[in-house]
Short mmCIF file of C-alpha atoms in Angstrom, two decimals:
data_model
loop_
_atom_site.label_atom_id
_atom_site.label_comp_id
_atom_site.label_asym_id
_atom_site.label_seq_id
_atom_site.Cartn_x
_atom_site.Cartn_y
_atom_site.Cartn_z
CA MET R 32 126.67 157.43 -13.04
CA GLU R 33 127.31 153.60 -11.73
CA ILE R 34 127.15 152.15 -8.15
CA ASN R 35 130.96 151.30 -8.22
CA GLN R 36 131.88 154.77 -8.59
CA LEU R 37 129.84 155.90 -5.81
CA LYS R 38 131.06 153.61 -3.90
CA ALA R 39 134.44 154.70 -4.60
CA PHE R 40 133.41 158.01 -3.98
CA GLU R 41 131.85 157.28 -0.79
CA LEU R 42 135.11 155.27 0.49
CA VAL R 43 137.87 157.29 -0.38
CA VAL R 44 135.81 160.05 1.95
CA ARG R 45 135.64 157.56 4.69
CA LEU R 46 139.21 156.20 4.42
CA GLY R 47 141.16 160.22 2.91
CA SER R 48 142.53 158.39 0.33
CA PHE R 49 142.54 156.68 -2.83
CA SER R 50 145.43 153.89 -2.05
CA LYS R 51 143.33 152.79 1.29
CA ALA R 52 140.22 152.72 -0.98
CA SER R 53 141.57 150.96 -3.34
CA ARG R 54 142.96 147.92 -1.11
CA TYR R 55 139.78 147.95 0.70
CA LEU R 56 138.15 147.68 -2.76
CA ASN R 57 140.51 144.77 -3.78
CA VAL R 58 141.27 146.74 -7.13
CA SER R 59 144.03 149.09 -7.85
CA GLN R 60 144.60 152.67 -7.64
CA PRO R 61 144.67 153.89 -10.69
CA THR R 62 140.74 151.77 -10.60
CA ILE R 63 139.33 154.29 -8.29
CA SER R 64 140.70 157.22 -9.31
CA LEU R 65 138.90 156.46 -12.90
CA ARG R 66 136.07 155.85 -10.92
CA VAL R 67 136.26 159.12 -9.54
CA LYS R 68 137.31 161.13 -12.62
CA GLU R 69 134.03 159.87 -14.39
CA LEU R 70 132.07 160.35 -11.54
CA GLU R 71 133.30 164.39 -11.22
CA LYS R 72 132.27 164.24 -15.03
CA SER R 73 128.81 163.40 -14.12
CA VAL R 74 128.10 166.24 -11.53
CA GLY R 75 129.82 168.64 -13.06
CA GLY R 76 133.67 169.48 -11.13
CA ALA R 77 135.99 168.00 -8.94
CA LEU R 78 134.88 166.31 -5.89
CA PHE R 79 138.01 166.17 -4.06
CA TYR R 80 140.95 168.33 -3.18
CA ARG R 81 144.35 167.06 -1.15
CA VAL R 82 145.48 168.40 1.86
CA GLY R 83 149.11 166.48 2.17
CA LYS R 84 148.47 163.11 2.57
CA ARG R 85 144.62 163.26 3.14
CA MET R 86 142.36 163.61 1.07
CA GLU R 87 139.17 166.46 1.50
CA LEU R 88 135.99 167.13 0.17
CA THR R 89 135.23 170.63 -2.07
CA ASP R 90 131.88 172.04 -1.67
CA LEU R 91 130.88 170.47 -4.43
CA GLY R 92 131.58 166.69 -2.97
CA GLN R 93 129.89 168.20 -0.05
CA GLY R 94 126.83 168.28 -1.99
CA PHE R 95 126.41 165.72 -3.10
CA LEU R 96 128.15 163.76 -0.29
CA PRO R 97 124.22 163.22 1.44
CA TYR R 98 122.90 162.31 -2.04
CA ALA R 99 125.47 159.39 -2.64
CA SER R 100 125.13 157.80 0.57
CA GLN R 101 121.41 158.00 0.38
CA ALA R 102 121.72 156.28 -2.81
CA LEU R 103 124.24 154.11 -2.06
CA GLU R 104 121.74 153.19 1.68
CA VAL R 105 118.11 152.27 -0.82
CA LEU R 106 120.90 150.20 -3.04
CA MET R 107 122.19 148.03 -0.12
CA LYS R 108 118.22 147.70 1.22
CA GLY R 109 117.20 146.72 -2.33
CA VAL R 110 119.76 144.11 -2.36
CA GLU R 111 118.91 142.89 1.10
CA ARG R 112 114.92 142.92 0.20
CA ALA R 113 116.61 140.57 -3.14
CA GLN R 114 118.00 138.34 -1.25
CA SER R 115 115.71 137.98 1.68
CA ILE R 116 113.38 137.06 -1.46
CA LYS R 117 115.42 134.37 -3.48
CA GLU R 118 115.96 132.68 0.14
CA GLY R 119 111.96 132.96 0.81
CA LYS R 120 112.39 135.24 3.56
CA ARG R 121 110.26 137.15 2.32
CA GLY R 122 107.50 137.49 -1.03
CA GLU R 123 103.85 136.80 -1.05
CA VAL R 124 101.85 133.03 -1.23
CA LYS R 125 98.50 133.00 -2.16
CA ILE R 126 96.64 129.53 -1.54
CA GLY R 127 93.22 128.37 -2.05
CA THR R 128 91.96 125.77 0.41
CA LEU R 129 88.62 124.59 1.02
CA PRO R 130 86.58 125.75 3.66
CA THR R 131 87.02 122.14 5.24
CA PHE R 132 90.53 122.08 5.44
CA THR R 133 91.39 125.65 7.16
CA THR R 134 92.45 123.72 10.93
CA GLY R 135 94.34 121.43 11.78
CA LEU R 136 97.67 120.86 9.32
CA PHE R 137 96.57 123.88 7.60
CA THR R 138 96.32 126.11 10.51
CA SER R 139 99.72 124.82 11.98
CA ALA R 140 101.67 125.48 8.92
CA ILE R 141 100.16 128.88 8.64
CA THR R 142 101.22 129.61 12.17
CA GLU R 143 104.62 128.48 12.32
CA MET R 144 105.28 130.32 8.97
CA HIS R 145 104.04 133.68 10.34
CA GLY R 146 105.97 133.03 13.48
CA SER R 147 109.37 131.88 11.65
CA TYR R 148 108.85 134.17 8.56
CA PRO R 149 106.44 137.73 9.29
CA GLU R 150 107.74 139.11 6.61
CA ILE R 151 106.51 136.46 4.02
CA ASP R 152 102.42 138.04 3.11
CA LEU R 153 100.20 135.11 3.08
CA VAL R 154 96.95 135.11 0.93
CA ILE R 155 94.16 132.91 1.94
CA HIS R 156 91.35 131.93 -0.44
CA THR R 157 88.71 129.68 -0.15
CA GLY R 158 86.51 127.72 -2.53
CA HIS R 159 84.78 124.33 -3.89
CA ASN R 160 87.41 122.37 -5.83
CA GLN R 161 86.67 123.89 -9.46
CA GLN R 162 86.68 127.37 -8.07
CA ILE R 163 90.33 126.55 -6.55
CA ILE R 164 91.14 125.09 -9.40
CA ASP R 165 89.90 128.20 -12.08
CA MET R 166 91.85 130.49 -9.17
CA LEU R 167 95.17 128.62 -10.41
CA TYR R 168 93.89 129.19 -14.18
CA ASP R 169 93.37 132.56 -13.49
CA GLY R 170 97.02 133.13 -11.69
CA PHE R 171 95.42 134.18 -8.63
CA ILE R 172 96.94 131.62 -6.73
CA GLN R 173 100.01 130.42 -6.49
CA MET R 174 99.18 126.84 -4.57
CA GLY R 175 95.98 125.06 -3.98
CA LEU R 176 94.64 122.36 -1.68
CA ILE R 177 91.39 120.44 -3.70
CA THR R 178 89.93 116.68 -2.99
CA TYR R 179 92.13 114.16 -4.49
CA PRO R 180 91.94 112.66 -7.10
CA PHE R 181 91.44 115.20 -9.60
CA PHE R 182 91.19 114.93 -13.32
CA ASN R 183 93.02 117.88 -14.25
CA SER R 184 96.61 116.50 -15.82
CA ASP R 185 98.03 120.40 -15.86
CA LEU R 186 98.28 120.20 -12.55
CA LYS R 187 101.64 119.29 -10.45
CA LYS R 188 101.08 117.33 -7.42
CA HIS R 189 102.91 118.02 -4.61
CA LEU R 190 101.53 116.44 -1.54
CA LEU R 191 98.73 114.37 -0.30
CA VAL R 192 97.22 114.10 3.18
CA LYS R 193 95.00 112.08 4.39
CA GLU R 194 92.45 112.96 6.96
CA PRO R 195 90.71 110.16 9.06
CA LEU R 196 86.56 110.83 8.78
CA ILE R 197 84.79 109.81 12.45
CA LEU R 198 81.53 109.48 13.39
CA VAL R 199 80.69 111.66 16.06
CA ALA R 200 77.57 112.73 18.09
CA HIS R 201 76.65 115.44 21.07
CA LYS R 202 77.75 114.42 24.17
CA CYS R 203 74.16 114.25 24.92
CA HIS R 204 72.94 112.06 21.91
CA LYS R 205 71.88 108.55 23.39
CA LEU R 206 74.24 107.02 21.32
CA SER R 207 77.18 108.87 22.62
CA GLU R 208 76.22 107.11 26.48
CA LEU R 209 76.89 103.06 24.68
CA LYS R 210 80.26 101.73 25.09
CA ALA R 211 82.66 101.71 22.36
CA ARG R 212 82.54 98.34 19.85
CA THR R 213 79.26 97.58 21.70
CA TYR R 214 76.81 98.39 18.80
CA THR R 215 77.48 98.17 14.94
CA ILE R 216 77.13 101.32 12.28
CA GLU R 217 73.77 99.88 11.01
CA GLU R 218 72.43 100.81 14.88
CA VAL R 219 73.99 104.45 14.57
CA PHE R 220 72.31 104.67 11.63
CA ASP R 221 68.98 103.80 12.80
CA ASN R 222 69.45 105.96 15.98
CA SER R 223 70.69 108.50 14.39
CA GLY R 224 68.00 111.02 14.70
CA PRO R 225 68.71 112.22 11.96
CA TYR R 226 71.70 110.81 9.87
CA ILE R 227 73.49 113.49 8.52
CA LEU R 228 75.01 112.62 4.92
CA THR R 229 77.93 114.43 4.15
CA ASP R 230 80.10 114.46 1.00
CA TRP R 231 83.80 114.19 1.66
CA SER R 232 83.99 111.73 -1.47
CA ASP R 233 82.99 109.46 -3.78
CA GLU R 234 84.36 106.82 -1.77
CA SER R 235 82.62 107.69 2.00
CA LYS R 236 79.25 108.96 0.07
CA HIS R 237 78.95 106.01 -1.54
CA TRP R 238 79.69 104.02 2.23
CA GLN R 239 76.89 106.32 3.77
CA ARG R 240 74.72 105.07 1.25
CA THR R 241 74.83 101.52 1.69
CA TYR R 242 73.34 101.87 5.21
CA MET R 243 70.84 104.34 4.10
CA THR R 244 67.46 102.66 4.02
CA PHE R 245 64.02 103.83 2.43
CA GLY R 246 62.32 106.03 5.14
CA MET R 247 65.00 106.31 6.87
CA ASP R 248 65.61 110.00 9.10
CA THR R 249 68.51 111.17 7.19
CA LEU R 250 69.48 115.05 5.76
CA GLU R 251 72.00 115.59 3.25
CA LEU R 252 73.88 119.21 4.22
CA PRO R 253 77.74 120.42 3.66
CA PRO R 254 80.28 119.71 6.51
CA PRO R 255 80.03 123.46 8.34
CA THR R 256 76.31 123.10 8.41
CA ALA R 257 76.82 119.26 9.46
CA LEU R 258 79.27 120.33 12.31
CA ASP R 259 76.56 123.28 13.20
CA PHE R 260 73.75 120.95 13.11
CA VAL R 261 75.55 118.48 15.66
CA ARG R 262 76.83 120.92 17.99
CA SER R 263 73.17 122.15 18.45
CA GLY R 264 72.08 118.57 19.94
CA LYS R 265 71.10 116.64 16.61
CA GLY R 266 71.67 113.34 14.72
CA VAL R 267 74.88 111.65 13.78
CA ALA R 268 77.42 112.89 11.01
CA LEU R 269 80.92 111.51 9.39
CA LEU R 270 83.30 114.32 9.46
CA THR R 271 87.05 114.77 9.23
CA GLN R 272 88.64 114.76 12.34
CA SER R 273 90.70 117.99 12.24
CA PHE R 274 87.30 119.80 11.24
CA ALA R 275 85.68 118.20 14.81
CA GLN R 276 89.05 118.29 16.89
CA ASP R 277 88.53 121.80 18.73
CA LEU R 278 84.93 120.42 19.54
CA LEU R 279 85.87 116.80 20.15
CA ASN R 280 88.35 118.32 23.07
CA SER R 281 86.07 120.72 24.71
CA GLY R 282 83.48 117.34 24.67
CA THR R 283 80.92 119.48 23.20
CA LEU R 284 80.89 116.42 20.90
CA THR R 285 81.75 112.86 21.29
CA ARG R 286 83.33 110.13 18.63
CA LEU R 287 81.48 107.58 17.88
CA PHE R 288 83.32 103.89 17.70
CA PRO R 289 80.59 101.02 15.90
CA VAL R 290 81.89 97.44 16.47
CA ASP R 291 82.38 97.21 12.52
CA LEU R 292 83.43 100.55 11.14
CA PRO R 293 85.74 100.47 9.03
CA GLU R 294 88.93 103.35 8.24
CA LEU R 295 87.77 106.06 5.85
CA TYR R 296 89.83 109.34 5.30
CA ARG R 297 89.24 112.27 3.35
CA SER R 298 92.34 112.76 0.83
CA VAL R 299 93.63 116.32 -0.31
CA ALA R 300 96.23 117.30 -2.25
CA LEU R 301 97.95 120.48 -2.61
CA VAL R 302 98.38 121.22 -5.95
CA SER R 303 99.82 124.08 -8.75
CA LEU R 304 100.46 124.63 -12.39
CA GLU R 305 104.00 124.36 -11.80
CA SER R 306 107.03 122.25 -10.83
CA GLU R 307 108.01 122.86 -7.52
CA SER R 308 111.69 124.06 -8.36
CA SER R 309 109.51 126.69 -10.63
CA LEU R 310 107.43 127.73 -7.56
CA THR R 311 108.88 131.20 -6.05
CA PRO R 312 111.06 130.82 -3.01
CA ALA R 313 108.55 131.55 -0.36
CA VAL R 314 105.89 128.90 -1.62
CA GLN R 315 108.57 126.75 -1.47
CA ARG R 316 109.10 127.92 1.70
CA PHE R 317 105.06 127.15 2.31
CA LEU R 318 104.94 123.86 0.98
CA ARG R 319 107.97 122.59 3.04
CA THR R 320 106.52 123.95 5.98
CA LEU R 321 103.25 122.23 4.99
CA LYS R 322 105.17 118.49 4.83
CA GLN R 323 107.04 119.27 7.85
CA ASN R 324 103.72 119.57 9.49
CA ALA R 325 101.76 116.64 8.06
CA GLU R 326 105.36 114.89 8.80
CA THR R 327 104.50 115.40 12.29
CA THR R 328 100.86 115.09 12.42
CA SER R 329 98.73 112.04 12.41
CA CYS R 330 98.10 112.83 8.46
CA LEU R 331 99.26 110.10 6.43
CA TYR R 332 100.76 111.86 3.43
CA LYS R 333 102.95 111.30 0.51
CA ASP R 334 104.61 113.78 -2.17
#
C-alpha cells in the first residue's frame, strides 16, 4: 500500500470521478485507475461503484475511508514537521555555557529564540571549560561557550565575544564616594578591604596580581562568590559588565573608574565539533540569533 494510492482514493471520493482526480494531481486517468486497482488488491475488494457519471463508495470503501483519511493526515503532519525541522523552526538545541555567561547577551538570545521559535527545545547546561569540552566530546551538547583562547585543535570557533571587565564595589563602600578619574588603581587596591581576586583569564589575573603586595588584604574567589561578597558590602572585585549589570542598574553596586584603568576583557568563544554547515538547522538558528544579538550590544565579536 503506497501513499499515492491513498491520495488517489481520497481524491476520487472527494471529487466523485477518476478524471477529476487525475486533473487535480496532473496525471493521466489510467494512472489514477491503476492506483485505485492496486489499493483494492491490498484491501481485498472493490472500493467504488459507478452511479451515472459519479463514483460512489462500496461498503468496503466506506469502511476503509476513515482509516485512509487518518493515515494521510498523520503522514501530512509528519511531512510538515520534517519541513519545519529542515527550516530550523523545530528541533532541539543543547548548549553548554559558563556559569558567568548566563546573563546579558546569552539571556537575550535565549529569550528571542523562545519567543520566535517556541517549538525549538532549548536545553542549557553549565560547567567550567573542561566540563563543557567533555560534554561536547560525549555528544551531550551540540555547542559550548568557553573561555578563549582554547587549545583543542578539533574545536570549531563560530563566534568570539569580548566582554568588558570592570571594577565594582558596594554603593556604601568608601571608594564609591570618590569622583571618577580622581584616584588610581593602586589606591583602589590599597583601600578595597579586601580586594577580591577573580580569574577571568590569564591576562586579567596577571594584571590584578601586579597590584597586589605582600600583606595586602585580599581574597581569591570564584566570580559568583565574589559578586555575592561585594553585594554584601565588602571589598572590590573585577567582574564582567554583564555579570554585574543588574546590581549596577538597581544601584546596589557602583562601578569604579580609576584614572589609569586600562581596557580589560573576558573573551568567550562559541564552539562545536562540527562546521556551521553540518550543524542541525535549529542549532544554526541559535547561532544566527546569538550573532545578531552580539551585533546590537556593546560586546565586541567576530566570526
